[in-house]
Amino acid sequence: MSDVALTRKVKRLYRSDVRRARRLLRGHTRKTPVFHTDIQGPNGPVPVTLKLEHLQHGGTFKVRGCLNALLQAREDNTSVVLASGGNAGIAAALASALRGKSCTVVVPESAPHTKVAAMWSHGAEVLWHGTTYAEAHRYARELAAERGAMQLHAYDQPAIVTGAGVVGLEIEEQVRGRPPVLVAVGGGGLVAGIAVALGLRGRVIGVEPQGAPTLHAALAAGRPVEVDVSSVASDALGASRIGDIAMEVAQRYQVRSLLVSDDAIVMAREYLWREFRIVVEPAGATAVAAIQSGAYVPAAGERPVIVLCGANTDLATL
């Protein structure tokens, strides 16, 4: 049996699907800028391009996928249910408000108050259930069935992935050549979307906390597996299993996975603030940590693109 066959059967996504998402999202989301600079690596300055996706509406790339899903949905679906540790809930609340739908977000007890407050600010009902994302997701599924609501998935749904993939199309337009793209991985929606957008000609590298290695463990096993999650970035990269869509895409497009320590993530986050006055959450700094820690060493003449994926954080922790 092939490795792909070991995952549940998923719809294959292609660049054309991401291009469709871009057409739907035009005028609804920001084309976030890029910033060419150097960041400090173990052996001196490293030329990089930062994709400033933390400037997206709601402070997270996830609004792209949620809006894409709602724009494709039937008009008679008036309510939305989603489980989230934070950013997907913010994105779903914002997207639902823009589309005139009610939104309920089920969060685990560990969800940060800063992110819950952002959900409330966009009019969402927030329900606490369980201690992990997986427990919250199971309850959200039951709740959606009970209410006849549209259920969104934080990362493992075709429209969510292709919406996130528009980030990849933007990078392609904004950056010359085909540099590697470093992307933080939780459930895998963003890394999968960008890999689908760039196709076989792209080089996409997932970066994960050592305490939440969902893609790394799945690639080693040849299939999605459950992992223990314990990381400073777990409120955003807190999935305990890589999504099936992300697994299929990672195998098809040979996406690599690198691991970084929590200390490296914290240092990268502090560095972005100190040097550039860029405020991101720990997940938003995870891909930067790969360069700073030496987990990824660019080839001579290479300028990797680093996606800063989210900015929903408590400023007091900087």
PDB file of C-alpha atoms in Angstrom:
ATOM      1  CA  MET A   1       0.000   0.000   0.000  1.00  0.00           C
ATOM      2  CA  SER A   2       1.397   3.460  -0.867  1.00  0.00           C
ATOM      3  CA  ASP A   3       2.038   6.111   1.764  1.00  0.00           C
ATOM      4  CA  VAL A   4      -0.682   8.351   0.310  1.00  0.00           C
ATOM      5  CA  ALA A   5      -3.161   5.497   0.501  1.00  0.00           C
ATOM      6  CA  LEU A   6      -2.579   5.347   4.254  1.00  0.00           C
ATOM      7  CA  THR A   7      -4.260   8.721   4.691  1.00  0.00           C
ATOM      8  CA  ARG A   8      -7.980   9.189   4.186  1.00  0.00           C
ATOM      9  CA  LYS A   9      -8.836   9.794   0.549  1.00  0.00           C
ATOM     10  CA  VAL A  10      -8.751  13.533  -0.108  1.00  0.00           C
ATOM     11  CA  LYS A  11      -9.530  15.667  -3.097  1.00  0.00           C
ATOM     12  CA  ARG A  12      -6.320  16.586  -4.874  1.00  0.00           C
ATOM     13  CA  LEU A  13      -5.806  20.309  -5.084  1.00  0.00           C
ATOM     14  CA  TYR A  14      -4.041  22.094  -7.920  1.00  0.00           C
ATOM     15  CA  ARG A  15      -2.771  25.543  -8.804  1.00  0.00           C
ATOM     16  CA  SER A  16      -6.001  26.164 -10.747  1.00  0.00           C
ATOM     17  CA  ASP A  17      -7.948  25.761  -7.469  1.00  0.00           C
ATOM     18  CA  VAL A  18      -5.783  28.405  -5.809  1.00  0.00           C
ATOM     19  CA  ARG A  19      -6.213  30.720  -8.791  1.00  0.00           C
ATOM     20  CA  ARG A  20      -9.984  30.344  -8.426  1.00  0.00           C
ATOM     21  CA  ALA A  21      -9.683  31.268  -4.751  1.00  0.00           C
ATOM     22  CA  ARG A  22      -7.720  34.386  -5.692  1.00  0.00           C
ATOM     23  CA  ARG A  23     -10.479  35.475  -8.072  1.00  0.00           C
ATOM     24  CA  LEU A  24     -13.101  35.032  -5.348  1.00  0.00           C
ATOM     25  CA  LEU A  25     -11.031  36.817  -2.712  1.00  0.00           C
ATOM     26  CA  ARG A  26     -10.102  39.814  -4.846  1.00  0.00           C
ATOM     27  CA  GLY A  27     -11.263  42.938  -3.044  1.00  0.00           C
ATOM     28  CA  HIS A  28     -11.944  41.043   0.191  1.00  0.00           C
ATOM     29  CA  THR A  29      -8.396  40.440   1.463  1.00  0.00           C
ATOM     30  CA  ARG A  30      -5.124  42.359   1.449  1.00  0.00           C
ATOM     31  CA  LYS A  31      -2.239  41.590  -0.875  1.00  0.00           C
ATOM     32  CA  THR A  32       0.329  41.756   1.889  1.00  0.00           C
ATOM     33  CA  PRO A  33       3.716  43.326   1.133  1.00  0.00           C
ATOM     34  CA  VAL A  34       7.194  41.805   1.154  1.00  0.00           C
ATOM     35  CA  PHE A  35      10.267  43.275   2.807  1.00  0.00           C
ATOM     36  CA  HIS A  36      13.797  42.527   1.556  1.00  0.00           C
ATOM     37  CA  THR A  37      16.321  42.655   4.389  1.00  0.00           C
ATOM     38  CA  ASP A  38      19.008  40.725   6.273  1.00  0.00           C
ATOM     39  CA  ILE A  39      18.502  38.871   9.521  1.00  0.00           C
ATOM     40  CA  GLN A  40      21.180  37.619  11.853  1.00  0.00           C
ATOM     41  CA  GLY A  41      22.129  33.955  11.460  1.00  0.00           C
ATOM     42  CA  PRO A  42      24.710  31.888  13.375  1.00  0.00           C
ATOM     43  CA  ASN A  43      27.486  33.021  11.022  1.00  0.00           C
ATOM     44  CA  GLY A  44      26.404  36.571  10.263  1.00  0.00           C
ATOM     45  CA  PRO A  45      23.712  38.381   8.268  1.00  0.00           C
ATOM     46  CA  VAL A  46      21.497  36.282   5.975  1.00  0.00           C
ATOM     47  CA  PRO A  47      19.606  37.949   3.074  1.00  0.00           C
ATOM     48  CA  VAL A  48      15.897  37.124   3.291  1.00  0.00           C
ATOM     49  CA  THR A  49      12.530  38.329   2.066  1.00  0.00           C
ATOM     50  CA  LEU A  50       9.841  38.625   4.725  1.00  0.00           C
ATOM     51  CA  LYS A  51       6.260  38.088   3.530  1.00  0.00           C
ATOM     52  CA  LEU A  52       4.327  40.336   5.910  1.00  0.00           C
ATOM     53  CA  GLU A  53       1.186  38.232   6.122  1.00  0.00           C
ATOM     54  CA  HIS A  54       0.723  39.282   9.748  1.00  0.00           C
ATOM     55  CA  LEU A  55      -0.709  42.492   8.250  1.00  0.00           C
ATOM     56  CA  GLN A  56      -3.674  40.562   6.826  1.00  0.00           C
ATOM     57  CA  HIS A  57      -7.182  41.399   8.071  1.00  0.00           C
ATOM     58  CA  GLY A  58      -7.582  39.882  11.532  1.00  0.00           C
ATOM     59  CA  GLY A  59      -3.807  39.580  11.914  1.00  0.00           C
ATOM     60  CA  THR A  60      -3.719  36.107  10.380  1.00  0.00           C
ATOM     61  CA  PHE A  61      -3.461  34.379   7.004  1.00  0.00           C
ATOM     62  CA  LYS A  62      -6.426  32.238   8.027  1.00  0.00           C
ATOM     63  CA  VAL A  63      -8.969  34.874   7.021  1.00  0.00           C
ATOM     64  CA  ARG A  64      -8.167  34.023   3.389  1.00  0.00           C
ATOM     65  CA  GLY A  65      -9.323  30.430   3.756  1.00  0.00           C
ATOM     66  CA  CYS A  66     -12.373  31.208   5.849  1.00  0.00           C
ATOM     67  CA  LEU A  67     -13.590  33.863   3.426  1.00  0.00           C
ATOM     68  CA  ASN A  68     -12.917  31.571   0.479  1.00  0.00           C
ATOM     69  CA  ALA A  69     -15.043  28.853   2.087  1.00  0.00           C
ATOM     70  CA  LEU A  70     -17.902  31.246   2.839  1.00  0.00           C
ATOM     71  CA  LEU A  71     -17.810  32.786  -0.639  1.00  0.00           C
ATOM     72  CA  GLN A  72     -18.226  29.284  -2.076  1.00  0.00           C
ATOM     73  CA  ALA A  73     -20.977  28.294   0.372  1.00  0.00           C
ATOM     74  CA  ARG A  74     -24.717  28.179  -0.282  1.00  0.00           C
ATOM     75  CA  GLU A  75     -26.410  31.459   0.475  1.00  0.00           C
ATOM     76  CA  ASP A  76     -29.017  29.756   2.684  1.00  0.00           C
ATOM     77  CA  ASN A  77     -26.352  28.747   5.195  1.00  0.00           C
ATOM     78  CA  THR A  78     -26.683  31.486   7.810  1.00  0.00           C
ATOM     79  CA  SER A  79     -24.564  30.102  10.648  1.00  0.00           C
ATOM     80  CA  VAL A  80     -20.981  28.881  10.959  1.00  0.00           C
ATOM     81  CA  VAL A  81     -19.330  26.639  13.567  1.00  0.00           C
ATOM     82  CA  LEU A  82     -15.585  26.129  13.944  1.00  0.00           C
ATOM     83  CA  ALA A  83     -13.156  24.716  16.498  1.00  0.00           C
ATOM     84  CA  SER A  84     -10.011  26.737  17.029  1.00  0.00           C
ATOM     85  CA  GLY A  85      -7.165  27.365  19.393  1.00  0.00           C
ATOM     86  CA  GLY A  86      -7.209  31.010  18.342  1.00  0.00           C
ATOM     87  CA  ASN A  87      -6.426  32.372  14.890  1.00  0.00           C
ATOM     88  CA  ALA A  88      -8.894  30.290  12.887  1.00  0.00           C
ATOM     89  CA  GLY A  89     -11.615  31.442  15.276  1.00  0.00           C
ATOM     90  CA  ILE A  90     -10.673  35.075  14.743  1.00  0.00           C
ATOM     91  CA  ALA A  91     -10.665  34.536  10.979  1.00  0.00           C
ATOM     92  CA  ALA A  92     -14.002  32.711  10.974  1.00  0.00           C
ATOM     93  CA  ALA A  93     -15.601  35.391  13.148  1.00  0.00           C
ATOM     94  CA  LEU A  94     -14.351  38.155  10.860  1.00  0.00           C
ATOM     95  CA  ALA A  95     -15.298  36.319   7.653  1.00  0.00           C
ATOM     96  CA  SER A  96     -18.760  35.503   9.019  1.00  0.00           C
ATOM     97  CA  ALA A  97     -19.354  39.124  10.018  1.00  0.00           C
ATOM     98  CA  LEU A  98     -18.353  40.290   6.536  1.00  0.00           C
ATOM     99  CA  ARG A  99     -20.768  37.774   4.980  1.00  0.00           C
ATOM    100  CA  GLY A 100     -23.658  38.483   7.354  1.00  0.00           C
ATOM    101  CA  LYS A 101     -23.555  35.084   9.083  1.00  0.00           C
ATOM    102  CA  SER A 102     -23.558  34.156  12.751  1.00  0.00           C
ATOM    103  CA  CYS A 103     -20.453  32.390  14.032  1.00  0.00           C
ATOM    104  CA  THR A 104     -19.794  30.062  16.961  1.00  0.00           C
ATOM    105  CA  VAL A 105     -16.206  29.198  17.861  1.00  0.00           C
ATOM    106  CA  VAL A 106     -15.447  26.258  20.153  1.00  0.00           C
ATOM    107  CA  VAL A 107     -12.117  26.760  21.899  1.00  0.00           C
ATOM    108  CA  PRO A 108     -10.138  24.570  24.296  1.00  0.00           C
ATOM    109  CA  GLU A 109      -9.664  25.831  27.837  1.00  0.00           C
ATOM    110  CA  SER A 110      -6.092  26.834  26.956  1.00  0.00           C
ATOM    111  CA  ALA A 111      -7.172  29.406  24.345  1.00  0.00           C
ATOM    112  CA  PRO A 112      -5.464  32.775  25.042  1.00  0.00           C
ATOM    113  CA  HIS A 113      -7.753  35.536  26.282  1.00  0.00           C
ATOM    114  CA  THR A 114      -6.273  37.936  23.709  1.00  0.00           C
ATOM    115  CA  LYS A 115      -7.512  35.729  20.879  1.00  0.00           C
ATOM    116  CA  VAL A 116     -10.896  35.028  22.476  1.00  0.00           C
ATOM    117  CA  ALA A 117     -11.389  38.782  22.909  1.00  0.00           C
ATOM    118  CA  ALA A 118     -10.664  39.255  19.199  1.00  0.00           C
ATOM    119  CA  MET A 119     -13.340  36.663  18.344  1.00  0.00           C
ATOM    120  CA  TRP A 120     -15.838  38.516  20.545  1.00  0.00           C
ATOM    121  CA  SER A 121     -14.922  41.808  18.892  1.00  0.00           C
ATOM    122  CA  HIS A 122     -16.117  40.390  15.557  1.00  0.00           C
ATOM    123  CA  GLY A 123     -19.401  39.189  17.070  1.00  0.00           C
ATOM    124  CA  ALA A 124     -18.676  35.496  17.553  1.00  0.00           C
ATOM    125  CA  GLU A 125     -20.209  33.293  20.223  1.00  0.00           C
ATOM    126  CA  VAL A 126     -17.338  31.552  22.023  1.00  0.00           C
ATOM    127  CA  LEU A 127     -17.809  28.229  23.799  1.00  0.00           C
ATOM    128  CA  TRP A 128     -15.100  26.499  25.844  1.00  0.00           C
ATOM    129  CA  HIS A 129     -14.846  22.718  25.569  1.00  0.00           C
ATOM    130  CA  GLY A 130     -12.057  20.327  26.485  1.00  0.00           C
ATOM    131  CA  THR A 131      -8.365  20.895  27.008  1.00  0.00           C
ATOM    132  CA  THR A 132      -7.123  20.246  23.459  1.00  0.00           C
ATOM    133  CA  TYR A 133      -7.984  21.331  19.938  1.00  0.00           C
ATOM    134  CA  ALA A 134      -9.030  17.747  19.113  1.00  0.00           C
ATOM    135  CA  GLU A 135     -11.638  17.747  21.890  1.00  0.00           C
ATOM    136  CA  ALA A 136     -12.932  21.147  20.815  1.00  0.00           C
ATOM    137  CA  HIS A 137     -13.171  19.931  17.220  1.00  0.00           C
ATOM    138  CA  ARG A 138     -15.248  16.886  18.167  1.00  0.00           C
ATOM    139  CA  TYR A 139     -17.705  19.087  20.046  1.00  0.00           C
ATOM    140  CA  ALA A 140     -17.858  21.591  17.173  1.00  0.00           C
ATOM    141  CA  ARG A 141     -18.764  18.764  14.803  1.00  0.00           C
ATOM    142  CA  GLU A 142     -21.622  17.685  17.068  1.00  0.00           C
ATOM    143  CA  LEU A 143     -22.795  21.269  17.466  1.00  0.00           C
ATOM    144  CA  ALA A 144     -22.788  21.942  13.712  1.00  0.00           C
ATOM    145  CA  ALA A 145     -24.871  18.818  13.093  1.00  0.00           C
ATOM    146  CA  GLU A 146     -27.302  19.756  15.862  1.00  0.00           C
ATOM    147  CA  ARG A 147     -27.763  23.305  14.548  1.00  0.00           C
ATOM    148  CA  GLY A 148     -27.638  22.511  10.830  1.00  0.00           C
ATOM    149  CA  ALA A 149     -24.752  24.973  10.576  1.00  0.00           C
ATOM    150  CA  MET A 150     -21.877  25.110   8.119  1.00  0.00           C
ATOM    151  CA  GLN A 151     -18.782  23.676   9.774  1.00  0.00           C
ATOM    152  CA  LEU A 152     -15.397  25.111   8.887  1.00  0.00           C
ATOM    153  CA  HIS A 153     -12.182  23.256   9.629  1.00  0.00           C
ATOM    154  CA  ALA A 154      -9.207  25.247  10.859  1.00  0.00           C
ATOM    155  CA  TYR A 155      -6.839  23.682   8.301  1.00  0.00           C
ATOM    156  CA  ASP A 156      -8.059  20.442   6.688  1.00  0.00           C
ATOM    157  CA  GLN A 157     -10.695  21.598   4.180  1.00  0.00           C
ATOM    158  CA  PRO A 158     -10.127  22.255   0.446  1.00  0.00           C
ATOM    159  CA  ALA A 159     -11.422  25.845   0.409  1.00  0.00           C
ATOM    160  CA  ILE A 160      -9.416  26.672   3.544  1.00  0.00           C
ATOM    161  CA  VAL A 161      -6.207  25.350   1.976  1.00  0.00           C
ATOM    162  CA  THR A 162      -6.687  26.972  -1.426  1.00  0.00           C
ATOM    163  CA  GLY A 163      -7.568  30.303   0.175  1.00  0.00           C
ATOM    164  CA  ALA A 164      -4.330  30.186   2.168  1.00  0.00           C
ATOM    165  CA  GLY A 165      -2.508  29.230  -1.015  1.00  0.00           C
ATOM    166  CA  VAL A 166      -3.124  32.691  -2.481  1.00  0.00           C
ATOM    167  CA  VAL A 167      -0.158  33.733  -0.302  1.00  0.00           C
ATOM    168  CA  GLY A 168       1.976  31.601  -2.630  1.00  0.00           C
ATOM    169  CA  LEU A 169       0.636  33.261  -5.781  1.00  0.00           C
ATOM    170  CA  GLU A 170       1.427  36.661  -4.277  1.00  0.00           C
ATOM    171  CA  ILE A 171       4.971  35.626  -3.402  1.00  0.00           C
ATOM    172  CA  GLU A 172       5.452  34.434  -6.977  1.00  0.00           C
ATOM    173  CA  GLU A 173       4.467  37.884  -8.270  1.00  0.00           C
ATOM    174  CA  GLN A 174       6.468  39.833  -5.691  1.00  0.00           C
ATOM    175  CA  VAL A 175       9.782  37.945  -5.659  1.00  0.00           C
ATOM    176  CA  ARG A 176      12.114  37.224  -8.573  1.00  0.00           C
ATOM    177  CA  GLY A 177      13.213  33.691  -9.314  1.00  0.00           C
ATOM    178  CA  ARG A 178      11.999  30.718  -7.322  1.00  0.00           C
ATOM    179  CA  PRO A 179      13.558  31.006  -3.865  1.00  0.00           C
ATOM    180  CA  PRO A 180      12.654  28.548  -1.119  1.00  0.00           C
ATOM    181  CA  VAL A 181       9.685  29.548   1.024  1.00  0.00           C
ATOM    182  CA  LEU A 182       9.840  28.850   4.761  1.00  0.00           C
ATOM    183  CA  VAL A 183       6.445  28.428   6.422  1.00  0.00           C
ATOM    184  CA  ALA A 184       5.393  27.625   9.994  1.00  0.00           C
ATOM    185  CA  VAL A 185       3.356  24.416  10.297  1.00  0.00           C
ATOM    186  CA  GLY A 186       0.558  23.562  12.699  1.00  0.00           C
ATOM    187  CA  GLY A 187      -2.182  21.572  10.986  1.00  0.00           C
ATOM    188  CA  GLY A 188      -0.601  22.308   7.622  1.00  0.00           C
ATOM    189  CA  GLY A 189      -3.165  24.455   5.819  1.00  0.00           C
ATOM    190  CA  LEU A 190      -0.741  27.264   4.937  1.00  0.00           C
ATOM    191  CA  VAL A 191       2.221  25.116   3.957  1.00  0.00           C
ATOM    192  CA  ALA A 192      -0.062  22.935   1.803  1.00  0.00           C
ATOM    193  CA  GLY A 193      -1.735  25.902   0.148  1.00  0.00           C
ATOM    194  CA  ILE A 194       1.574  27.535  -0.758  1.00  0.00           C
ATOM    195  CA  ALA A 195       2.979  24.238  -2.060  1.00  0.00           C
ATOM    196  CA  VAL A 196      -0.088  23.741  -4.270  1.00  0.00           C
ATOM    197  CA  ALA A 197       0.178  27.320  -5.551  1.00  0.00           C
ATOM    198  CA  LEU A 198       3.847  27.007  -6.472  1.00  0.00           C
ATOM    199  CA  GLY A 199       3.652  23.419  -7.750  1.00  0.00           C
ATOM    200  CA  LEU A 200       6.632  21.260  -8.654  1.00  0.00           C
ATOM    201  CA  ARG A 201       8.723  24.313  -9.532  1.00  0.00           C
ATOM    202  CA  GLY A 202       8.498  25.641  -5.990  1.00  0.00           C
ATOM    203  CA  ARG A 203      10.509  24.748  -2.904  1.00  0.00           C
ATOM    204  CA  VAL A 204       8.431  24.891   0.249  1.00  0.00           C
ATOM    205  CA  ILE A 205       9.916  24.089   3.638  1.00  0.00           C
ATOM    206  CA  GLY A 206       7.833  23.596   6.746  1.00  0.00           C
ATOM    207  CA  VAL A 207       9.203  24.819  10.076  1.00  0.00           C
ATOM    208  CA  GLU A 208       7.801  23.353  13.288  1.00  0.00           C
ATOM    209  CA  PRO A 209       8.425  23.624  17.010  1.00  0.00           C
ATOM    210  CA  GLN A 210      10.209  20.601  18.422  1.00  0.00           C
ATOM    211  CA  GLY A 211       7.267  20.312  20.794  1.00  0.00           C
ATOM    212  CA  ALA A 212       4.667  20.131  17.989  1.00  0.00           C
ATOM    213  CA  PRO A 213       6.216  18.170  15.091  1.00  0.00           C
ATOM    214  CA  THR A 214       3.043  17.154  13.228  1.00  0.00           C
ATOM    215  CA  LEU A 215       4.490  17.225   9.700  1.00  0.00           C
ATOM    216  CA  HIS A 216       7.920  15.981  10.723  1.00  0.00           C
ATOM    217  CA  ALA A 217       6.458  12.934  12.461  1.00  0.00           C
ATOM    218  CA  ALA A 218       4.035  12.251   9.601  1.00  0.00           C
ATOM    219  CA  LEU A 219       6.772  12.348   6.958  1.00  0.00           C
ATOM    220  CA  ALA A 220       8.875   9.948   9.038  1.00  0.00           C
ATOM    221  CA  ALA A 221       5.924   7.560   9.454  1.00  0.00           C
ATOM    222  CA  GLY A 222       4.587   7.963   5.904  1.00  0.00           C
ATOM    223  CA  ARG A 223       1.155   8.917   7.227  1.00  0.00           C
ATOM    224  CA  PRO A 224      -0.432  11.368   9.683  1.00  0.00           C
ATOM    225  CA  VAL A 225       0.227  10.364  13.290  1.00  0.00           C
ATOM    226  CA  GLU A 226      -0.757  11.834  16.654  1.00  0.00           C
ATOM    227  CA  VAL A 227       1.959  13.798  18.451  1.00  0.00           C
ATOM    228  CA  ASP A 228       2.164  15.312  21.906  1.00  0.00           C
ATOM    229  CA  VAL A 229       1.965  19.100  21.754  1.00  0.00           C
ATOM    230  CA  SER A 230       3.934  21.270  24.150  1.00  0.00           C
ATOM    231  CA  SER A 231       5.324  24.501  22.728  1.00  0.00           C
ATOM    232  CA  VAL A 232       5.367  28.238  23.252  1.00  0.00           C
ATOM    233  CA  ALA A 233       3.608  28.436  19.867  1.00  0.00           C
ATOM    234  CA  SER A 234       0.936  25.834  20.614  1.00  0.00           C
ATOM    235  CA  ASP A 235      -1.938  28.335  20.718  1.00  0.00           C
ATOM    236  CA  ALA A 236      -1.502  28.686  16.930  1.00  0.00           C
ATOM    237  CA  LEU A 237       0.537  25.578  16.040  1.00  0.00           C
ATOM    238  CA  GLY A 238      -1.338  23.319  18.403  1.00  0.00           C
ATOM    239  CA  ALA A 239      -2.717  20.621  16.108  1.00  0.00           C
ATOM    240  CA  SER A 240      -1.753  17.168  17.330  1.00  0.00           C
ATOM    241  CA  ARG A 241      -1.981  15.634  13.833  1.00  0.00           C
ATOM    242  CA  ILE A 242      -1.166  16.987  10.391  1.00  0.00           C
ATOM    243  CA  GLY A 243      -4.169  17.430   8.134  1.00  0.00           C
ATOM    244  CA  ASP A 244      -4.787  14.761   5.492  1.00  0.00           C
ATOM    245  CA  ILE A 245      -4.760  17.374   2.728  1.00  0.00           C
ATOM    246  CA  ALA A 246      -1.419  18.718   3.929  1.00  0.00           C
ATOM    247  CA  MET A 247      -0.009  15.190   4.105  1.00  0.00           C
ATOM    248  CA  GLU A 248      -0.980  14.396   0.536  1.00  0.00           C
ATOM    249  CA  VAL A 249       0.402  17.708  -0.716  1.00  0.00           C
ATOM    250  CA  ALA A 250       3.649  17.353   1.260  1.00  0.00           C
ATOM    251  CA  GLN A 251       4.288  13.938  -0.250  1.00  0.00           C
ATOM    252  CA  ARG A 252       3.331  15.010  -3.770  1.00  0.00           C
ATOM    253  CA  TYR A 253       5.488  18.152  -3.751  1.00  0.00           C
ATOM    254  CA  GLN A 254       8.288  16.881  -1.496  1.00  0.00           C
ATOM    255  CA  VAL A 255       7.795  19.443   1.250  1.00  0.00           C
ATOM    256  CA  ARG A 256      10.558  19.230   3.862  1.00  0.00           C
ATOM    257  CA  SER A 257      10.187  19.762   7.598  1.00  0.00           C
ATOM    258  CA  LEU A 258      12.651  21.450   9.941  1.00  0.00           C
ATOM    259  CA  LEU A 259      12.388  21.586  13.723  1.00  0.00           C
ATOM    260  CA  VAL A 260      13.278  24.547  15.940  1.00  0.00           C
ATOM    261  CA  SER A 261      13.356  24.908  19.697  1.00  0.00           C
ATOM    262  CA  ASP A 262      11.049  27.084  21.761  1.00  0.00           C
ATOM    263  CA  ASP A 263      14.077  29.143  22.791  1.00  0.00           C
ATOM    264  CA  ALA A 264      14.837  29.825  19.114  1.00  0.00           C
ATOM    265  CA  ILE A 265      11.217  30.874  18.493  1.00  0.00           C
ATOM    266  CA  VAL A 266      11.236  33.255  21.456  1.00  0.00           C
ATOM    267  CA  MET A 267      14.565  34.743  20.332  1.00  0.00           C
ATOM    268  CA  ALA A 268      13.293  35.203  16.769  1.00  0.00           C
ATOM    269  CA  ARG A 269      10.145  36.928  17.985  1.00  0.00           C
ATOM    270  CA  GLU A 270      12.139  39.291  20.201  1.00  0.00           C
ATOM    271  CA  TYR A 271      14.578  39.952  17.335  1.00  0.00           C
ATOM    272  CA  LEU A 272      11.789  40.948  14.928  1.00  0.00           C
ATOM    273  CA  TRP A 273      10.520  43.450  17.487  1.00  0.00           C
ATOM    274  CA  ARG A 274      13.931  44.789  18.462  1.00  0.00           C
ATOM    275  CA  GLU A 275      15.338  45.177  14.944  1.00  0.00           C
ATOM    276  CA  PHE A 276      12.247  45.976  12.846  1.00  0.00           C
ATOM    277  CA  ARG A 277       9.482  46.840  15.325  1.00  0.00           C
ATOM    278  CA  ILE A 278       7.511  43.949  13.832  1.00  0.00           C
ATOM    279  CA  VAL A 279       5.068  42.413  16.313  1.00  0.00           C
ATOM    280  CA  VAL A 280       4.173  38.769  15.701  1.00  0.00           C
ATOM    281  CA  GLU A 281       2.986  35.911  17.843  1.00  0.00           C
ATOM    282  CA  PRO A 282       5.356  32.974  18.447  1.00  0.00           C
ATOM    283  CA  ALA A 283       3.945  31.076  15.444  1.00  0.00           C
ATOM    284  CA  GLY A 284       4.654  34.120  13.292  1.00  0.00           C
ATOM    285  CA  ALA A 285       8.340  33.972  14.256  1.00  0.00           C
ATOM    286  CA  THR A 286       8.771  30.208  13.903  1.00  0.00           C
ATOM    287  CA  ALA A 287      10.025  30.269  10.307  1.00  0.00           C
ATOM    288  CA  VAL A 288      12.456  33.092  11.169  1.00  0.00           C
ATOM    289  CA  ALA A 289      13.855  30.853  13.908  1.00  0.00           C
ATOM    290  CA  ALA A 290      14.979  28.346  11.281  1.00  0.00           C
ATOM    291  CA  ILE A 291      17.353  30.931   9.800  1.00  0.00           C
ATOM    292  CA  GLN A 292      18.558  32.373  13.090  1.00  0.00           C
ATOM    293  CA  SER A 293      19.212  28.984  14.675  1.00  0.00           C
ATOM    294  CA  GLY A 294      20.941  27.524  11.621  1.00  0.00           C
ATOM    295  CA  ALA A 295      18.270  24.838  11.125  1.00  0.00           C
ATOM    296  CA  TYR A 296      18.107  26.157   7.557  1.00  0.00           C
ATOM    297  CA  VAL A 297      21.274  27.427   5.876  1.00  0.00           C
ATOM    298  CA  PRO A 298      20.604  29.074   2.503  1.00  0.00           C
ATOM    299  CA  ALA A 299      22.813  28.173  -0.437  1.00  0.00           C
ATOM    300  CA  ALA A 300      25.212  30.794  -1.778  1.00  0.00           C
ATOM    301  CA  GLY A 301      23.284  33.558  -3.523  1.00  0.00           C
ATOM    302  CA  GLU A 302      19.937  32.319  -2.206  1.00  0.00           C
ATOM    303  CA  ARG A 303      17.439  34.692  -0.556  1.00  0.00           C
ATOM    304  CA  PRO A 304      14.711  32.602   1.100  1.00  0.00           C
ATOM    305  CA  VAL A 305      11.192  33.935   1.620  1.00  0.00           C
ATOM    306  CA  ILE A 306       9.940  33.738   5.203  1.00  0.00           C
ATOM    307  CA  VAL A 307       6.207  33.976   5.857  1.00  0.00           C
ATOM    308  CA  LEU A 308       5.249  35.914   8.997  1.00  0.00           C
ATOM    309  CA  CYS A 309       1.861  34.287   9.382  1.00  0.00           C
ATOM    310  CA  GLY A 310       0.205  35.892  12.406  1.00  0.00           C
ATOM    311  CA  ALA A 311       0.244  38.836  14.800  1.00  0.00           C
ATOM    312  CA  ASN A 312      -2.394  37.981  17.408  1.00  0.00           C
ATOM    313  CA  THR A 313      -0.464  38.276  20.617  1.00  0.00           C
ATOM    314  CA  ASP A 314      -0.420  39.922  23.991  1.00  0.00           C
ATOM    315  CA  LEU A 315       1.959  42.898  23.711  1.00  0.00           C
ATOM    316  CA  ALA A 316       2.872  42.483  27.373  1.00  0.00           C
ATOM    317  CA  THR A 317       4.757  39.267  26.497  1.00  0.00           C
ATOM    318  CA  LEU A 318       7.252  41.029  24.233  1.00  0.00           C
TER     319      LEU A 318
END
